């Protein structure tokens, strides 16, 4: 695992409180060329409520058949469907008879109401039977709002966080225009998985294939960053929307989920540094990255000390923030205003949402003015995406805009640095209410 840490400022004035931002860049190792891939475990929890009837359900079934054809016979696959209750369609286990599994998938039909909790808990029970030490992935596919069983976001967050603690990652695929993006995004966040929006069967198939790509190319699992602060140093902010837990005085653990081969990830942290009277190098924190390497299941721990140089006030006065870190700070501020836009769209407040998109564009424009050459293409692509969203905002339903902006926010913060397929919103600009 390649690890690099950059500070926005590496000098602080003595006897003066200050704030220091730290950019952490991770690059996962390539998959071993000559090593056999470990058995993968993939559990699908599929909404078959009445609203899925017709093209949505048929598209999901077709995508799952393609997934089954792609997996190895030794891989574990399971399918649980749910409406007002849960049914185990394909018991989790090796795909020794793919034709039989395909027949079971094709026989799925739509039903009644939407009890996501029963489907998810039944799916967890299935994958826990077979996943073993290498863990697995649960993919929830739903097109609606939960109207039976557990319905509170915090209840689902508790379930998915516990599952992740057991090595089971949870991703969500919001299908169509009616699903609850707040709930599905929260489930993916606490489950350290991905959240994507699929407008149509083709987009759903691409999203399912991308989720399988990540699972089959996974090289590190249970990746966690532990931040340990020196006395009087405070943790001000984690910019990325990732699960974090205080595990002791001055110690915070941040969950990153799994990493696939050669994946790049970026995290941004900010600390409050107390006034220090002693001049010279001063340690303010240490970052400890722990993960389990696949396929060997060997655990690795790498520690990076974070230090600043305490100098006289006049020497610190002329410091210039590191452009790479400052660019990322502006990028992440843009993601926060994008989330506010999503929330406004969800409430049907189109005017406020457009104002938030304008603020998002301004943060990105500011980032572009200081970005180094290597970062400019990414910022420009993000600006183009925001411009397209703004152009769509007057013509496309606010419910759709909320889902598009929420997906974009998730990719820009929780999974910052990861390469993803093109966003679902491309091609939506011509659709009107």
mmCIF file with all atom_site columns, C-alpha atoms in Angstrom, residues 1-3 24-32 134 136-137 164 167 169 191-194 210-225 242 254-267 289-295 414-420:
data_model
loop_
_atom_site.group_PDB
_atom_site.id
_atom_site.type_symbol
_atom_site.label_atom_id
_atom_site.label_alt_id
_atom_site.label_comp_id
_atom_site.label_asym_id
_atom_site.label_entity_id
_atom_site.label_seq_id
_atom_site.pdbx_PDB_ins_code
_atom_site.Cartn_x
_atom_site.Cartn_y
_atom_site.Cartn_z
_atom_site.occupancy
_atom_site.B_iso_or_equiv
_atom_site.pdbx_formal_charge
_atom_site.auth_seq_id
_atom_site.auth_comp_id
_atom_site.auth_asym_id
_atom_site.auth_atom_id
_atom_site.pdbx_PDB_model_num
ATOM 1  C CA . UNK A 1 1   ? 0.000   0.000   0.000   1.00 0.00 ? 1   UNK A CA 1
ATOM 2  C CA . UNK A 1 2   ? 1.431   3.364   -1.002  1.00 0.00 ? 2   UNK A CA 1
ATOM 3  C CA . UNK A 1 3   ? 0.724   6.101   1.561   1.00 0.00 ? 3   UNK A CA 1
ATOM 4  C CA . UNK A 1 24  ? -3.790  11.490  2.984   1.00 0.00 ? 24  UNK A CA 1
ATOM 5  C CA . UNK A 1 25  ? -3.397  9.701   -0.361  1.00 0.00 ? 25  UNK A CA 1
ATOM 6  C CA . UNK A 1 26  ? -3.634  5.903   -0.576  1.00 0.00 ? 26  UNK A CA 1
ATOM 7  C CA . UNK A 1 27  ? -2.916  3.648   -3.533  1.00 0.00 ? 27  UNK A CA 1
ATOM 8  C CA . UNK A 1 28  ? -3.715  -0.032  -3.209  1.00 0.00 ? 28  UNK A CA 1
ATOM 9  C CA . UNK A 1 29  ? -1.239  -2.577  -4.571  1.00 0.00 ? 29  UNK A CA 1
ATOM 10 C CA . UNK A 1 30  ? -1.947  -4.421  -7.827  1.00 0.00 ? 30  UNK A CA 1
ATOM 11 C CA . UNK A 1 31  ? -3.535  -7.846  -7.610  1.00 0.00 ? 31  UNK A CA 1
ATOM 12 C CA . UNK A 1 32  ? -0.896  -10.602 -7.556  1.00 0.00 ? 32  UNK A CA 1
ATOM 13 C CA . UNK A 1 134 ? -12.463 -12.917 3.386   1.00 0.00 ? 134 UNK A CA 1
ATOM 14 C CA . UNK A 1 136 ? -18.327 -10.389 1.243   1.00 0.00 ? 136 UNK A CA 1
ATOM 15 C CA . UNK A 1 137 ? -20.688 -7.806  -0.241  1.00 0.00 ? 137 UNK A CA 1
ATOM 16 C CA . UNK A 1 164 ? -19.261 -4.233  8.323   1.00 0.00 ? 164 UNK A CA 1
ATOM 17 C CA . UNK A 1 167 ? -16.428 -8.161  7.318   1.00 0.00 ? 167 UNK A CA 1
ATOM 18 C CA . UNK A 1 169 ? -19.771 -4.515  3.149   1.00 0.00 ? 169 UNK A CA 1
ATOM 19 C CA . UNK A 1 191 ? -21.892 -0.171  5.568   1.00 0.00 ? 191 UNK A CA 1
ATOM 20 C CA . UNK A 1 192 ? -18.728 1.268   3.903   1.00 0.00 ? 192 UNK A CA 1
ATOM 21 C CA . UNK A 1 193 ? -20.139 0.461   0.477   1.00 0.00 ? 193 UNK A CA 1
ATOM 22 C CA . UNK A 1 194 ? -21.198 2.362   -2.639  1.00 0.00 ? 194 UNK A CA 1
ATOM 23 C CA . UNK A 1 210 ? -19.217 -2.228  -11.366 1.00 0.00 ? 210 UNK A CA 1
ATOM 24 C CA . UNK A 1 211 ? -20.010 -3.576  -7.900  1.00 0.00 ? 211 UNK A CA 1
ATOM 25 C CA . UNK A 1 212 ? -18.899 -7.026  -9.009  1.00 0.00 ? 212 UNK A CA 1
ATOM 26 C CA . UNK A 1 213 ? -15.696 -5.551  -10.466 1.00 0.00 ? 213 UNK A CA 1
ATOM 27 C CA . UNK A 1 214 ? -14.805 -4.127  -7.080  1.00 0.00 ? 214 UNK A CA 1
ATOM 28 C CA . UNK A 1 215 ? -15.531 -7.392  -5.305  1.00 0.00 ? 215 UNK A CA 1
ATOM 29 C CA . UNK A 1 216 ? -13.588 -9.562  -7.747  1.00 0.00 ? 216 UNK A CA 1
ATOM 30 C CA . UNK A 1 217 ? -10.574 -7.221  -7.799  1.00 0.00 ? 217 UNK A CA 1
ATOM 31 C CA . UNK A 1 218 ? -10.425 -6.592  -4.061  1.00 0.00 ? 218 UNK A CA 1
ATOM 32 C CA . UNK A 1 219 ? -6.876  -6.572  -2.667  1.00 0.00 ? 219 UNK A CA 1
ATOM 33 C CA . UNK A 1 220 ? -7.424  -5.024  0.781   1.00 0.00 ? 220 UNK A CA 1
ATOM 34 C CA . UNK A 1 221 ? -10.334 -5.315  3.176   1.00 0.00 ? 221 UNK A CA 1
ATOM 35 C CA . UNK A 1 222 ? -11.316 -3.792  6.496   1.00 0.00 ? 222 UNK A CA 1
ATOM 36 C CA . UNK A 1 223 ? -9.177  -0.728  5.779   1.00 0.00 ? 223 UNK A CA 1
ATOM 37 C CA . UNK A 1 224 ? -9.225  1.592   8.796   1.00 0.00 ? 224 UNK A CA 1
ATOM 38 C CA . UNK A 1 225 ? -7.382  4.772   9.686   1.00 0.00 ? 225 UNK A CA 1
ATOM 39 C CA . UNK A 1 242 ? -17.027 8.227   6.147   1.00 0.00 ? 242 UNK A CA 1
ATOM 40 C CA . UNK A 1 254 ? -12.226 6.056   10.418  1.00 0.00 ? 254 UNK A CA 1
ATOM 41 C CA . UNK A 1 255 ? -13.579 3.196   8.288   1.00 0.00 ? 255 UNK A CA 1
ATOM 42 C CA . UNK A 1 256 ? -12.576 3.194   4.612   1.00 0.00 ? 256 UNK A CA 1
ATOM 43 C CA . UNK A 1 257 ? -14.080 -0.128  3.532   1.00 0.00 ? 257 UNK A CA 1
ATOM 44 C CA . UNK A 1 258 ? -12.363 -2.318  0.941   1.00 0.00 ? 258 UNK A CA 1
ATOM 45 C CA . UNK A 1 259 ? -9.896  -1.332  -1.783  1.00 0.00 ? 259 UNK A CA 1
ATOM 46 C CA . UNK A 1 260 ? -9.552  -2.965  -5.178  1.00 0.00 ? 260 UNK A CA 1
ATOM 47 C CA . UNK A 1 261 ? -6.432  -3.427  -7.251  1.00 0.00 ? 261 UNK A CA 1
ATOM 48 C CA . UNK A 1 262 ? -4.459  -0.171  -7.711  1.00 0.00 ? 262 UNK A CA 1
ATOM 49 C CA . UNK A 1 263 ? -7.351  1.897   -6.400  1.00 0.00 ? 263 UNK A CA 1
ATOM 50 C CA . UNK A 1 264 ? -6.535  5.461   -5.371  1.00 0.00 ? 264 UNK A CA 1
ATOM 51 C CA . UNK A 1 265 ? -8.305  7.073   -2.384  1.00 0.00 ? 265 UNK A CA 1
ATOM 52 C CA . UNK A 1 266 ? -8.010  10.510  -0.804  1.00 0.00 ? 266 UNK A CA 1
ATOM 53 C CA . UNK A 1 267 ? -8.885  11.637  2.731   1.00 0.00 ? 267 UNK A CA 1
ATOM 54 C CA . UNK A 1 289 ? -3.470  2.623   8.624   1.00 0.00 ? 289 UNK A CA 1
ATOM 55 C CA . UNK A 1 290 ? -4.508  -1.003  9.140   1.00 0.00 ? 290 UNK A CA 1
ATOM 56 C CA . UNK A 1 291 ? -5.846  -3.425  6.543   1.00 0.00 ? 291 UNK A CA 1
ATOM 57 C CA . UNK A 1 292 ? -6.031  -7.099  5.650   1.00 0.00 ? 292 UNK A CA 1
ATOM 58 C CA . UNK A 1 293 ? -4.205  -8.056  2.455   1.00 0.00 ? 293 UNK A CA 1
ATOM 59 C CA . UNK A 1 294 ? -5.921  -10.404 0.025   1.00 0.00 ? 294 UNK A CA 1
ATOM 60 C CA . UNK A 1 295 ? -5.654  -13.199 -0.894  1.00 0.00 ? 295 UNK A CA 1
ATOM 61 C CA . UNK A 1 414 ? -17.060 9.039   0.617   1.00 0.00 ? 414 UNK A CA 1
ATOM 62 C CA . UNK A 1 415 ? -15.212 7.405   -2.289  1.00 0.00 ? 415 UNK A CA 1
ATOM 63 C CA . UNK A 1 416 ? -13.005 10.345  -3.258  1.00 0.00 ? 416 UNK A CA 1
ATOM 64 C CA . UNK A 1 417 ? -10.229 9.264   -5.614  1.00 0.00 ? 417 UNK A CA 1
ATOM 65 C CA . UNK A 1 418 ? -11.886 6.063   -6.804  1.00 0.00 ? 418 UNK A CA 1
ATOM 66 C CA . UNK A 1 419 ? -12.603 5.645   -10.502 1.00 0.00 ? 419 UNK A CA 1
ATOM 67 C CA . UNK A 1 420 ? -16.284 5.046   -11.256 1.00 0.00 ? 420 UNK A CA 1
#
